[in-house]
């Protein structure tokens, strides 16, 4: 089982850089469907991804059709859109024989309508109020991806870690270490 984050014609290097960092931290493949709104070596994109780019499996696709042609029969494709009525958290992402592809649209226009209609049953929505137009792309990726990983039991991810100066473990954070004035004295 492999998870893939697919960005359809992303425009903003900072979003893609942040998403790349999330992919590095979750061992998720990042598929980019061209054209991109920036050069892959853009300074802003590199800065947003910090020094994690070498830890991301990035796959470029010439266009949407080229991306779709590389999907296999065991691959599950999900389109994330505010226009869907099906909640992303109601889908089961636990079949280990499948690869999961989560497709996110361009920041300004989303996914093509014809593509969304063709895969109507594969459209998923992140619940939100009507106070906003949509969530930030990088946040949307994290929301959906972490739900899939949670269902999958966070495969190959540390669920706890011990740091030399761990603030929550051992005696590092013992109460007497800090003098706290909580008011009144």
Coordinates of C-alpha atoms in Angstrom, one line a residue, residues 2-179:
X2 CA 1.3 3.4 -1.0
X3 CA -0.4 6.8 -0.4
X4 CA -0.1 9.5 -3.1
X5 CA -0.8 13.2 -2.9
X6 CA -1.6 14.4 -6.4
X7 CA -1.6 18.1 -7.2
X8 CA -3.3 19.1 -10.3
X9 CA -1.5 22.1 -11.9
X10 CA -0.4 23.7 -8.6
X11 CA 0.3 27.4 -8.8
X12 CA 1.8 28.5 -5.5
X13 CA 5.3 27.3 -4.6
X14 CA 4.8 27.8 -0.9
X15 CA 1.8 25.4 -0.9
X16 CA 3.6 22.8 -2.9
X17 CA 6.7 23.1 -0.6
X18 CA 4.6 22.7 2.5
X19 CA 2.9 19.7 1.0
X20 CA 6.2 18.2 0.1
X21 CA 7.3 18.5 3.7
X22 CA 4.1 16.7 4.8
X23 CA 4.8 14.0 2.2
X24 CA 8.4 13.6 3.5
X25 CA 7.1 13.3 7.1
X26 CA 4.6 10.6 6.1
X27 CA 6.5 8.6 3.4
X28 CA 3.9 9.7 0.9
X29 CA 4.5 10.0 -2.9
X30 CA 3.9 13.5 -4.3
X31 CA 2.6 13.4 -7.9
X32 CA 2.6 16.8 -9.7
X33 CA 0.5 17.2 -12.8
X34 CA 1.9 19.8 -15.2
X35 CA 1.9 22.6 -16.1
X36 CA 3.1 23.9 -12.8
X37 CA 2.8 27.6 -11.9
X38 CA 6.4 27.8 -10.9
X39 CA 9.8 26.2 -11.6
X40 CA 10.5 23.1 -9.6
X41 CA 13.7 24.7 -8.3
X42 CA 11.9 27.9 -7.3
X43 CA 13.5 29.4 -4.1
X44 CA 10.2 29.9 -2.4
X45 CA 9.2 26.3 -3.0
X46 CA 12.5 25.0 -1.7
X47 CA 12.3 27.3 1.3
X48 CA 8.7 26.1 2.2
X49 CA 9.9 22.5 1.9
X50 CA 13.1 23.4 3.8
X51 CA 15.7 20.7 3.6
X52 CA 13.3 17.8 3.0
X53 CA 13.2 17.7 -0.8
X54 CA 15.6 14.8 -1.0
X55 CA 13.3 12.8 1.2
X56 CA 10.3 13.1 -1.1
X57 CA 9.4 10.8 -4.0
X58 CA 8.2 13.4 -6.5
X59 CA 6.7 12.2 -9.8
X60 CA 6.0 14.6 -12.6
X61 CA 3.2 14.0 -15.1
X62 CA 2.9 15.9 -18.4
X63 CA -0.9 16.3 -18.0
X64 CA -4.0 14.7 -16.4
X65 CA -4.3 12.1 -19.0
X66 CA -0.7 11.0 -18.6
X67 CA -1.3 10.7 -14.9
X68 CA -4.5 8.6 -15.3
X69 CA -2.8 6.2 -17.7
X70 CA -0.2 5.2 -15.1
X71 CA -2.9 4.1 -12.6
X72 CA -3.3 0.3 -12.1
X73 CA -6.3 -1.8 -11.5
X74 CA -5.7 -1.9 -7.7
X75 CA -5.3 1.9 -7.4
X76 CA -8.0 3.9 -5.6
X77 CA -8.5 7.4 -6.9
X78 CA -10.2 10.1 -4.8
X79 CA -10.8 13.7 -5.8
X80 CA -11.0 16.2 -3.0
X81 CA -13.4 19.0 -3.7
X82 CA -15.7 21.4 -1.9
X83 CA -18.4 20.5 -4.5
X84 CA -18.7 16.9 -3.2
X85 CA -21.2 15.9 -0.6
X86 CA -19.4 12.7 0.5
X87 CA -17.2 13.1 3.7
X88 CA -13.6 12.1 3.3
X89 CA -13.6 10.5 6.8
X90 CA -16.4 8.1 5.8
X91 CA -14.2 6.2 3.4
X92 CA -12.2 3.1 4.3
X93 CA -8.5 3.5 3.3
X94 CA -7.2 0.3 4.9
X95 CA -7.0 -2.3 2.0
X96 CA -3.3 -3.0 2.0
X97 CA -3.4 -4.4 -1.6
X98 CA -4.3 -0.9 -2.9
X99 CA -2.5 2.3 -3.6
X100 CA -4.5 5.4 -2.6
X101 CA -4.3 8.6 -4.7
X102 CA -5.7 11.8 -3.3
X103 CA -6.1 14.4 -6.1
X104 CA -6.3 18.1 -5.2
X105 CA -7.1 20.9 -7.6
X106 CA -5.4 24.1 -8.6
X107 CA -5.6 26.8 -6.0
X108 CA -7.6 29.1 -8.1
X109 CA -10.0 26.9 -10.1
X110 CA -9.9 23.4 -8.4
X111 CA -10.3 20.3 -10.6
X112 CA -11.7 20.3 -14.1
X113 CA -15.5 19.8 -14.0
X114 CA -15.4 17.1 -16.7
X115 CA -12.9 15.1 -14.7
X116 CA -15.0 15.5 -11.5
X117 CA -18.1 14.3 -13.3
X118 CA -16.3 11.3 -14.8
X119 CA -15.3 10.2 -11.4
X120 CA -18.4 11.4 -9.6
X121 CA -18.4 8.6 -7.0
X122 CA -14.8 9.3 -6.2
X123 CA -15.3 13.0 -5.1
X124 CA -14.8 13.7 -1.4
X125 CA -15.3 16.7 0.7
X126 CA -13.8 18.1 3.9
X127 CA -16.6 19.5 6.0
X128 CA -16.5 23.3 6.6
X129 CA -18.8 26.2 7.3
X130 CA -20.0 28.6 4.7
X131 CA -17.9 31.3 6.2
X132 CA -15.0 30.6 3.8
X133 CA -14.6 29.6 0.2
X134 CA -12.2 26.8 0.9
X135 CA -9.4 25.6 3.1
X136 CA -5.8 26.2 2.3
X137 CA -4.4 23.5 -0.1
X138 CA -1.6 22.4 2.2
X139 CA -4.0 22.2 5.1
X140 CA -6.5 20.2 3.1
X141 CA -3.8 17.7 2.1
X142 CA -2.7 17.2 5.7
X143 CA -6.3 16.7 6.8
X144 CA -7.1 14.0 4.3
X145 CA -3.7 12.3 4.3
X146 CA -3.6 12.0 8.1
X147 CA -7.1 10.4 8.2
X148 CA -5.9 7.8 5.7
X149 CA -2.8 7.2 7.7
X150 CA -4.7 7.0 11.0
X151 CA -7.0 4.3 9.5
X152 CA -3.9 2.5 8.2
X153 CA -2.3 2.5 11.7
X154 CA 0.4 5.1 10.7
X155 CA 2.5 2.6 8.8
X156 CA 6.3 3.1 9.1
X157 CA 5.7 6.3 11.1
X158 CA 7.0 6.9 14.7
X159 CA 4.0 7.4 17.0
X160 CA 6.3 8.4 19.8
X161 CA 9.9 9.5 20.0
X162 CA 12.4 10.2 22.8
X163 CA 14.5 13.3 22.5
X164 CA 17.6 14.0 24.6
X165 CA 15.9 17.0 26.3
X166 CA 12.3 15.7 26.1
X167 CA 10.0 18.2 27.7
X168 CA 7.4 15.5 28.6
X169 CA 9.5 12.6 29.8
X170 CA 11.9 11.7 32.5
X171 CA 12.8 14.4 34.9
X172 CA 13.3 17.2 32.4
X173 CA 10.0 18.8 33.0
X174 CA 9.7 18.2 36.8
X175 CA 7.6 20.9 38.5
X176 CA 10.4 22.2 40.7
X177 CA 12.5 23.0 37.7
X178 CA 10.5 26.1 37.0
X179 CA 9.4 28.9 39.4

